[in-house]
C-alpha cells in the first residue's frame, strides 16, 4: 500500500517520527533543551533505517556542509539563500551536526508537510560524522570548507580525518557535486581523481594577507613530495594561493572566487564574487576574512544549485551572525559581541578581526575556556594561539570557564601584565555579569567562548534578557 503522497506506508517510520516529535516537544516544554539530538536517538532506536528513508524522500536532495571552521555559518547562509529562492529548506539551524541531530532535524520537518518531498536539506555535518552521513544520506552536493587541527582527543590528527573522508568520498557518483575550498591544499589532494564533479572556490585578494605562514598552520608541505609550499598569497592558517616549487603542484584555477574584500567594521564587509558567468558585489553582516570564505562557499554552492545572483545578494544583505558566531547582543546597556573560538587557527583569526587593520585591541575581552566533551578535554591548544599579540595592548582581559586558571596562566606567559588579567571563575553567568559591569555605560566588549561556554552564555542571556534561544532562531 502507498500513502496519498505516493510513498509506501511505513508504520515503523511513522512511529519513529511521531516519537521523535514528542520528545522534541517535551524537551522544550520542560526547559531541558531544544530537542536537537534526543529525538534522533529515539527515532534510530525505533527504526534504524529512519535516516536513509527520510533522506530518500527529499525530492531536491540533501546538501552536506563539513569542515573544521565555518560550517555553521556557511550552512546558515546557504539555507537562507535557498529559502529566498523559494525552496522549502530543512536545516539543522541549531547546529546539532552529529547523526542523531541530523535525523532529529528531518523528523521535525517530515510530519508538518506530510512528507519531505519538495524540500531540500542543508545539513551542517560534524567532521567525524561525515563519512557515516555521506553513506546514509547520498547527498546531491557536499561543501568542504577547510581542515585544521581541532579537538585532538576526539578527532586525532588531520591526516586521520582526511583518510576517513577519502574512503567515504570515493563511493560518491557523478550525481554528487563537491564544492571544495581550493585554498586548502589538503582538500584539493583529498578530492583529486574522484568521480564526483568538483567546483573549486577560494579568495583572490591583495589587501588582507598574512606576512608569513603562522606557526598554527597545518599543511605547510606538499602532500606529493613533502617539500615546503611557497605562497603567492597567504590568507589564514595554511589557506592561500599555494605552490610546490619542486614538483609543480599548485592551487588549481578557481571556479568561484572572492575578490576585492572590504572589511568595514566588526559587523559588516563587502566582497565581489566572480565565476559561473557572473560578477556580483555582496554586502553581508559578518566581520573578518575567515567569514569571507564562508560567504564565497555558500555562494558557490547556491550557484551550483541554480540560485540567481540577485537572489543571493538580497538574502546576504539581511544576514547577521549565527548564534555565538560574531553575534552582537545588548546586555544591561552594554554591547557584547560573542565570537566562538575552538582551535588555534580559528582563535587567531578572531583576534586578528578584533584588532583590525591597525592591529590594535581597543575593547576589553572575556575569554571563556571550558573542557567539556563538546570542547575537547585537552585544552593545550591555547598554547598555539598567538595571545602574545595582546601583550602590548592596554586592554583588560577577563578569564572564566572551567579552565579559567589555565587561561590566566597562558596570558601571563604571553607577556600580558598581571594587573590586566582578571580571573572571574567557573560560573559563566556571574562572569558575564561582572564583565558587563566592568564596561562603561553603553560601552562594548568581546566574549570569546569555547563551544560549551558559548551555549551556556547564550542560554543564560536568553533566560534573563529575552534573547532568542539558539534553537528557535
Coordinates of C-alpha atoms in Angstrom, one line a residue:
X1 CA 0.0 0.0 0.0
X2 CA 1.1 3.6 -0.6
X3 CA 0.1 6.8 1.0
X4 CA -1.6 9.8 -0.7
X5 CA 1.9 11.2 -1.2
X6 CA 3.0 8.2 -3.3
X7 CA 5.3 6.6 -0.7
X8 CA 4.9 3.1 0.7
X9 CA 3.1 3.2 4.0
X10 CA 5.8 2.6 6.6
X11 CA 4.3 2.1 10.1
X12 CA 7.8 1.8 11.7
X13 CA 9.0 5.0 10.2
X14 CA 5.8 6.8 11.2
X15 CA 6.2 5.6 14.8
X16 CA 9.8 6.8 14.8
X17 CA 8.8 10.2 13.5
X18 CA 5.9 10.6 15.9
X19 CA 8.1 9.5 18.9
X20 CA 10.8 11.9 17.9
X21 CA 8.5 14.9 17.7
X22 CA 7.0 14.0 21.1
X23 CA 10.5 14.0 22.6
X24 CA 11.3 17.3 21.0
X25 CA 8.2 19.0 22.2
X26 CA 8.7 17.7 25.8
X27 CA 12.3 18.9 25.8
X28 CA 11.2 22.4 25.1
X29 CA 8.2 22.4 27.4
X30 CA 10.3 21.1 30.3
X31 CA 13.1 23.5 29.5
X32 CA 15.8 20.9 29.2
X33 CA 17.0 21.9 25.8
X34 CA 15.8 22.5 22.2
X35 CA 15.2 18.8 21.4
X36 CA 18.0 18.9 18.9
X37 CA 19.5 15.4 19.4
X38 CA 17.4 13.3 21.8
X39 CA 14.6 12.9 19.1
X40 CA 17.1 11.4 16.7
X41 CA 18.3 8.9 19.3
X42 CA 14.7 7.7 19.8
X43 CA 13.9 7.6 16.1
X44 CA 17.0 5.5 15.3
X45 CA 16.1 3.1 18.1
X46 CA 12.6 2.7 16.7
X47 CA 13.7 2.5 13.1
X48 CA 17.4 2.1 12.4
X49 CA 16.8 3.0 8.7
X50 CA 14.9 6.2 9.5
X51 CA 17.7 8.5 8.3
X52 CA 18.0 6.7 4.9
X53 CA 14.3 6.6 4.5
X54 CA 13.7 10.3 5.2
X55 CA 16.7 11.5 3.2
X56 CA 15.4 9.4 0.3
X57 CA 12.2 11.4 0.4
X58 CA 13.9 14.8 -0.2
X59 CA 12.9 15.4 -3.8
X60 CA 15.5 18.2 -4.2
X61 CA 18.2 16.2 -2.3
X62 CA 20.5 17.0 0.6
X63 CA 23.5 19.3 0.9
X64 CA 26.1 18.4 3.5
X65 CA 28.4 21.2 4.8
X66 CA 31.5 19.9 6.6
X67 CA 34.9 21.3 7.8
X68 CA 36.7 22.4 10.9
X69 CA 35.8 26.0 10.9
X70 CA 32.9 27.9 9.3
X71 CA 30.4 25.1 8.6
X72 CA 27.6 26.6 10.8
X73 CA 27.9 30.0 9.2
X74 CA 28.2 28.6 5.7
X75 CA 25.3 26.3 6.1
X76 CA 23.1 29.1 7.5
X77 CA 24.0 31.4 4.7
X78 CA 23.2 28.7 2.1
X79 CA 19.9 27.8 3.8
X80 CA 18.9 31.5 3.8
X81 CA 19.8 31.9 0.1
X82 CA 17.8 28.8 -0.9
X83 CA 14.8 29.9 1.1
X84 CA 15.0 33.3 -0.6
X85 CA 14.9 31.4 -3.9
X86 CA 11.5 29.9 -2.8
X87 CA 12.8 26.5 -1.8
X88 CA 11.4 24.7 1.3
X89 CA 14.6 24.2 3.3
X90 CA 15.2 21.6 6.0
X91 CA 18.1 22.8 8.1
X92 CA 19.7 21.8 11.4
X93 CA 19.8 25.5 12.3
X94 CA 20.6 24.9 16.0
X95 CA 23.9 23.2 15.0
X96 CA 23.1 19.7 16.0
X97 CA 25.5 18.1 13.5
X98 CA 26.0 14.6 14.6
X99 CA 24.0 11.7 13.1
X100 CA 21.3 11.9 15.8
X101 CA 20.9 15.7 15.4
X102 CA 20.6 15.4 11.6
X103 CA 18.0 12.7 12.0
X104 CA 16.1 14.9 14.5
X105 CA 16.1 17.7 12.0
X106 CA 14.5 15.5 9.3
X107 CA 11.9 14.1 11.7
X108 CA 10.9 17.5 12.9
X109 CA 10.0 18.6 9.4
X110 CA 8.5 15.4 8.0
X111 CA 5.0 15.5 9.6
X112 CA 4.4 19.2 9.2
X113 CA 4.2 18.7 5.4
X114 CA 3.1 15.1 5.5
X115 CA 6.3 14.2 3.7
X116 CA 9.7 15.7 2.8
X117 CA 9.0 15.7 -0.9
X118 CA 9.6 19.2 -2.3
X119 CA 12.2 20.0 0.3
X120 CA 16.0 20.5 0.1
X121 CA 18.0 19.7 3.2
X122 CA 21.1 21.8 4.2
X123 CA 22.8 19.8 6.9
X124 CA 25.8 21.0 8.8
X125 CA 27.8 17.8 9.5
X126 CA 30.5 17.1 12.1
X127 CA 33.9 16.2 10.7
X128 CA 33.9 12.8 12.5
X129 CA 30.3 12.1 11.4
X130 CA 30.7 13.0 7.8
X131 CA 31.7 9.5 6.5
X132 CA 28.6 7.9 8.0
X133 CA 26.3 10.6 6.9
X134 CA 27.7 10.5 3.3
X135 CA 26.9 6.8 3.2
X136 CA 23.4 7.1 4.6
X137 CA 22.2 10.3 3.1
X138 CA 23.6 10.1 -0.5
X139 CA 23.8 13.9 -0.9
X140 CA 23.3 15.9 -4.0
X141 CA 26.1 18.4 -3.0
X142 CA 28.8 18.4 -0.4
X143 CA 30.6 21.6 0.7
X144 CA 34.1 21.2 2.2
X145 CA 35.2 24.4 4.0
X146 CA 38.7 23.6 5.4
X147 CA 40.6 21.2 7.7
X148 CA 42.5 22.3 10.7
X149 CA 43.7 20.6 13.9
X150 CA 40.8 20.6 16.3
X151 CA 40.0 18.5 19.4
X152 CA 42.9 16.1 19.2
X153 CA 41.4 13.9 21.9
X154 CA 38.3 13.4 19.6
X155 CA 39.4 13.8 16.0
X156 CA 43.2 13.0 16.4
X157 CA 45.4 14.3 13.6
X158 CA 44.1 15.9 10.4
X159 CA 45.6 13.0 8.4
X160 CA 43.2 10.6 10.0
X161 CA 40.2 12.8 9.1
X162 CA 41.5 13.1 5.6
X163 CA 41.8 9.3 5.3
X164 CA 38.3 8.7 6.6
X165 CA 36.8 11.3 4.3
X166 CA 38.6 9.9 1.3
X167 CA 37.2 6.4 1.8
X168 CA 33.7 7.8 2.0
X169 CA 34.0 10.3 -0.9
X170 CA 35.3 7.6 -3.2
X171 CA 31.9 6.0 -3.1
X172 CA 30.1 9.1 -4.4
X173 CA 28.9 9.0 -8.0
X174 CA 28.9 11.6 -10.7
X175 CA 25.4 12.6 -9.5
X176 CA 27.1 14.4 -6.5
X177 CA 28.9 17.7 -6.7
X178 CA 31.7 18.6 -4.4
X179 CA 32.2 22.4 -3.6
X180 CA 35.8 22.5 -2.3
X181 CA 38.0 25.2 -0.8
X182 CA 40.9 25.2 -3.2
X183 CA 42.9 27.4 -0.9
X184 CA 43.3 24.4 1.3
X185 CA 45.9 22.1 -0.3
X186 CA 44.7 19.1 1.8
X187 CA 41.2 19.4 0.4
X188 CA 42.4 19.6 -3.2
X189 CA 44.5 16.5 -2.8
X190 CA 41.6 14.8 -1.0
X191 CA 39.2 15.3 -3.9
X192 CA 41.6 14.8 -6.8
X193 CA 40.6 12.0 -9.1
X194 CA 37.1 11.4 -7.6
X195 CA 34.1 10.6 -9.8
X196 CA 32.1 13.3 -8.3
X197 CA 32.1 16.7 -10.1
X198 CA 34.2 19.3 -8.4
X199 CA 33.6 23.1 -8.1
X200 CA 36.6 25.0 -6.6
X201 CA 36.3 28.2 -4.7
X202 CA 38.8 30.5 -2.9
X203 CA 40.0 34.0 -2.3
X204 CA 41.8 36.3 -4.7
X205 CA 42.7 39.2 -2.5
X206 CA 45.6 41.6 -2.3
X207 CA 44.9 43.7 0.8
X208 CA 44.2 41.3 3.7
X209 CA 47.1 38.9 3.7
X210 CA 49.5 37.5 6.3
X211 CA 53.2 38.3 6.1
X212 CA 54.1 34.6 6.6
X213 CA 52.6 31.2 7.3
X214 CA 51.6 31.2 11.0
X215 CA 53.0 28.5 13.3
X216 CA 49.5 27.2 13.9
X217 CA 49.1 26.3 10.2
X218 CA 48.5 22.6 9.4
X219 CA 49.5 21.8 5.8
X220 CA 52.8 23.5 5.1
X221 CA 54.4 20.8 2.9
X222 CA 53.4 19.3 -0.4
X223 CA 51.3 16.2 0.1
X224 CA 53.0 14.6 -3.0
X225 CA 56.7 15.2 -2.5
X226 CA 56.9 16.6 1.1
X227 CA 58.7 19.7 0.1
X228 CA 57.7 23.0 1.7
X229 CA 55.0 25.0 -0.1
X230 CA 55.6 28.6 -1.3
X231 CA 52.7 31.1 -1.3
X232 CA 51.9 33.9 -3.7
X233 CA 49.3 34.9 -1.1
X234 CA 48.5 33.5 2.4
X235 CA 45.2 34.5 4.0
X236 CA 44.7 32.5 7.1
X237 CA 46.3 29.3 8.6
X238 CA 47.6 27.4 5.6
X239 CA 44.9 28.8 3.2
X240 CA 46.0 30.7 0.2
X241 CA 47.5 30.6 -3.3
X242 CA 49.9 27.8 -2.7
X243 CA 52.5 26.1 -4.9
X244 CA 55.2 23.4 -4.6
X245 CA 58.3 24.6 -6.5
X246 CA 59.7 21.1 -6.5
X247 CA 57.0 19.0 -8.2
X248 CA 54.9 21.9 -9.7
X249 CA 51.6 21.1 -8.0
X250 CA 49.7 24.3 -7.2
X251 CA 46.3 25.7 -6.4
X252 CA 44.1 24.9 -9.4
X253 CA 42.1 27.6 -11.1
X254 CA 39.1 28.8 -9.1
X255 CA 35.6 28.3 -10.4
X256 CA 34.2 30.8 -7.9
X257 CA 36.5 33.5 -6.3
X258 CA 36.1 36.2 -3.7
X259 CA 37.8 39.4 -4.7
X260 CA 38.2 43.0 -3.5
X261 CA 37.2 42.2 0.1
X262 CA 36.4 45.3 2.2
X263 CA 36.3 44.7 5.9
X264 CA 34.3 47.7 7.0
X265 CA 33.8 47.0 10.7
X266 CA 33.2 44.4 13.3
X267 CA 29.7 44.0 11.8
X268 CA 30.0 44.3 8.1
X269 CA 32.0 43.5 5.0
X270 CA 31.6 43.6 1.2
X271 CA 33.2 41.5 -1.4
X272 CA 32.9 40.7 -5.1
X273 CA 32.3 37.1 -6.1
X274 CA 33.3 36.1 -9.6
X275 CA 32.7 32.9 -11.6
X276 CA 29.9 30.9 -13.0
X277 CA 29.4 33.6 -15.6
X278 CA 28.5 36.5 -13.2
X279 CA 30.4 39.0 -11.1
X280 CA 28.4 40.4 -8.2
X281 CA 29.3 42.5 -5.2
X282 CA 27.8 41.3 -1.9
X283 CA 27.3 43.1 1.4
X284 CA 26.9 40.9 4.5
X285 CA 26.7 41.5 8.2
X286 CA 29.8 39.5 9.2
X287 CA 33.3 40.5 10.1
X288 CA 36.7 39.0 9.2
X289 CA 38.4 37.4 6.2
X290 CA 37.5 34.0 7.7
X291 CA 33.9 34.8 7.1
X292 CA 34.7 35.9 3.5
X293 CA 35.5 32.2 2.9
X294 CA 32.1 31.2 4.4
X295 CA 30.3 33.7 2.1
X296 CA 32.1 32.5 -1.0
X297 CA 31.5 28.9 -0.1
X298 CA 27.8 29.4 0.3
X299 CA 27.5 31.5 -2.9
X300 CA 29.4 28.8 -4.8
X301 CA 27.0 26.2 -3.5
X302 CA 24.0 28.3 -4.3
X303 CA 25.1 29.0 -7.8
X304 CA 25.7 25.3 -8.3
X305 CA 22.1 24.7 -7.2
X306 CA 20.8 27.3 -9.6
X307 CA 20.2 30.3 -7.3
X308 CA 20.4 33.6 -9.3
X309 CA 23.0 36.1 -8.1
X310 CA 20.4 38.8 -7.4
X311 CA 18.5 36.5 -5.0
X312 CA 21.7 35.6 -3.1
X313 CA 22.7 39.3 -3.0
X314 CA 19.3 40.3 -1.4
X315 CA 19.5 37.4 1.1
X316 CA 23.0 38.2 2.2
X317 CA 22.2 41.9 2.8
X318 CA 19.9 40.7 5.6
X319 CA 22.2 38.2 7.1
X320 CA 23.6 38.6 10.6
X321 CA 25.9 36.3 12.6
X322 CA 24.7 32.9 13.7
X323 CA 24.3 32.4 17.4
X324 CA 27.6 32.9 19.2
X325 CA 29.5 33.4 15.9
X326 CA 30.1 37.2 15.5
X327 CA 26.7 37.8 17.2
X328 CA 26.2 41.1 18.8
X329 CA 23.8 41.3 21.8
X330 CA 22.9 44.2 24.1
X331 CA 23.0 43.2 27.8
X332 CA 22.5 45.7 30.6
X333 CA 23.2 48.6 28.3
X334 CA 26.4 47.2 27.1
X335 CA 27.2 45.9 23.5
X336 CA 28.7 42.5 23.6
X337 CA 30.0 40.6 20.6
X338 CA 30.1 36.8 21.1
X339 CA 32.8 35.2 18.9
X340 CA 33.2 31.4 19.2
X341 CA 36.8 30.1 19.4
X342 CA 37.6 26.4 19.4
X343 CA 41.0 25.8 17.9
X344 CA 44.3 27.7 17.3
X345 CA 43.6 28.9 13.7
X346 CA 40.1 30.0 14.5
X347 CA 41.1 31.8 17.6
X348 CA 44.0 33.6 15.8
X349 CA 41.5 34.8 13.2
X350 CA 39.1 36.1 15.8
X351 CA 41.9 38.0 17.4
X352 CA 43.0 39.3 14.0
X353 CA 39.5 40.5 13.3
X354 CA 39.1 42.2 16.7
X355 CA 42.5 44.0 16.3
X356 CA 41.5 45.3 12.9
X357 CA 43.8 46.6 10.1
X358 CA 45.9 48.7 12.6
X359 CA 46.4 45.6 14.8
X360 CA 45.1 47.5 17.9
X361 CA 43.0 45.9 20.6
X362 CA 40.7 48.7 21.9
X363 CA 37.9 46.8 23.9
X364 CA 38.0 44.5 26.9
X365 CA 37.7 40.8 26.3
X366 CA 36.1 37.9 28.3
X367 CA 37.9 34.7 27.5
X368 CA 35.9 31.7 28.5
X369 CA 37.7 28.3 28.4
X370 CA 35.8 25.1 29.0
X371 CA 36.9 21.5 28.8
X372 CA 33.5 19.7 28.2
X373 CA 33.3 16.9 25.7
X374 CA 32.0 19.3 23.0
X375 CA 35.0 21.5 23.5
X376 CA 37.6 18.7 23.8
X377 CA 39.0 17.7 27.1
X378 CA 42.5 18.7 26.1
X379 CA 42.9 22.5 26.3
X380 CA 46.6 22.5 25.3
X381 CA 45.6 24.1 22.0
X382 CA 45.6 27.5 23.7
X383 CA 49.4 27.4 23.7
X384 CA 49.4 27.5 19.9
X385 CA 47.2 30.7 19.8
X386 CA 49.1 33.9 19.3
X387 CA 48.0 35.6 22.5
X388 CA 51.4 37.3 22.6
X389 CA 49.8 40.0 20.4
X390 CA 47.8 41.0 23.4
X391 CA 50.9 41.8 25.5
X392 CA 51.3 45.3 24.1
X393 CA 47.7 46.3 24.4
X394 CA 46.3 48.3 27.3
X395 CA 43.0 46.3 27.2
X396 CA 41.8 44.4 30.3
X397 CA 41.3 40.7 29.8
X398 CA 38.9 38.6 31.9
X399 CA 39.1 34.8 32.3
X400 CA 36.2 32.4 33.0
X401 CA 35.1 28.9 32.5
X402 CA 36.0 25.5 34.0
X403 CA 39.6 26.1 32.9
X404 CA 39.9 29.8 33.8
X405 CA 43.1 29.3 35.6
X406 CA 44.7 27.8 32.5
X407 CA 43.6 30.8 30.5
X408 CA 45.1 33.2 33.1
X409 CA 48.3 31.3 33.1
X410 CA 48.5 31.3 29.3
X411 CA 48.1 35.1 29.2
X412 CA 50.7 35.5 31.8
X413 CA 53.2 33.6 29.7
X414 CA 52.2 35.5 26.7
X415 CA 53.6 38.6 28.4
X416 CA 50.3 40.2 29.4
X417 CA 50.8 42.3 32.6
X418 CA 49.3 40.6 35.6
X419 CA 47.3 43.7 36.6
X420 CA 45.4 43.4 33.2
X421 CA 44.4 39.7 33.8
X422 CA 41.2 39.4 35.8
X423 CA 40.0 35.9 36.9
X424 CA 36.2 35.5 37.2
X425 CA 35.9 31.8 38.0
X426 CA 33.9 28.9 36.5
X427 CA 30.3 30.4 36.9
X428 CA 29.7 31.8 33.4
X429 CA 26.6 33.7 34.4
X430 CA 28.4 35.6 37.1
X431 CA 31.3 36.1 34.9
X432 CA 29.2 37.8 32.2
X433 CA 27.6 40.0 34.8
X434 CA 31.0 41.0 36.2
X435 CA 32.3 41.6 32.8
X436 CA 29.4 43.8 31.7
X437 CA 29.6 45.7 35.0
X438 CA 33.3 46.5 34.3
X439 CA 32.4 48.1 31.0
X440 CA 31.3 51.7 30.9
X441 CA 27.7 52.5 30.3
X442 CA 26.9 52.0 26.6
X443 CA 30.4 50.5 26.3
X444 CA 31.3 47.5 24.3
X445 CA 33.4 44.3 24.8
X446 CA 34.1 40.9 23.2
X447 CA 33.3 37.5 24.6
X448 CA 35.5 34.7 23.2
X449 CA 34.0 31.4 24.5
X450 CA 34.6 27.8 23.6
X451 CA 31.6 25.8 22.3
X452 CA 30.0 24.7 25.6
X453 CA 30.8 28.0 27.2
X454 CA 29.1 29.8 24.3
X455 CA 25.9 27.6 24.6
X456 CA 25.8 28.3 28.4
X457 CA 26.2 32.0 28.0
X458 CA 23.7 32.1 25.2
X459 CA 21.2 30.1 27.3
X460 CA 21.7 32.4 30.3
X461 CA 21.3 35.5 28.2
X462 CA 18.1 34.2 26.6
X463 CA 16.7 33.3 30.0
X464 CA 17.5 36.6 31.7
X465 CA 17.3 39.1 28.9
X466 CA 14.7 37.8 26.5
X467 CA 17.3 36.9 23.8
X468 CA 16.0 34.3 21.4
X469 CA 17.0 30.7 22.3
X470 CA 19.5 29.4 19.8
X471 CA 17.3 26.5 18.6
X472 CA 14.4 29.0 17.7
X473 CA 16.4 31.4 15.6

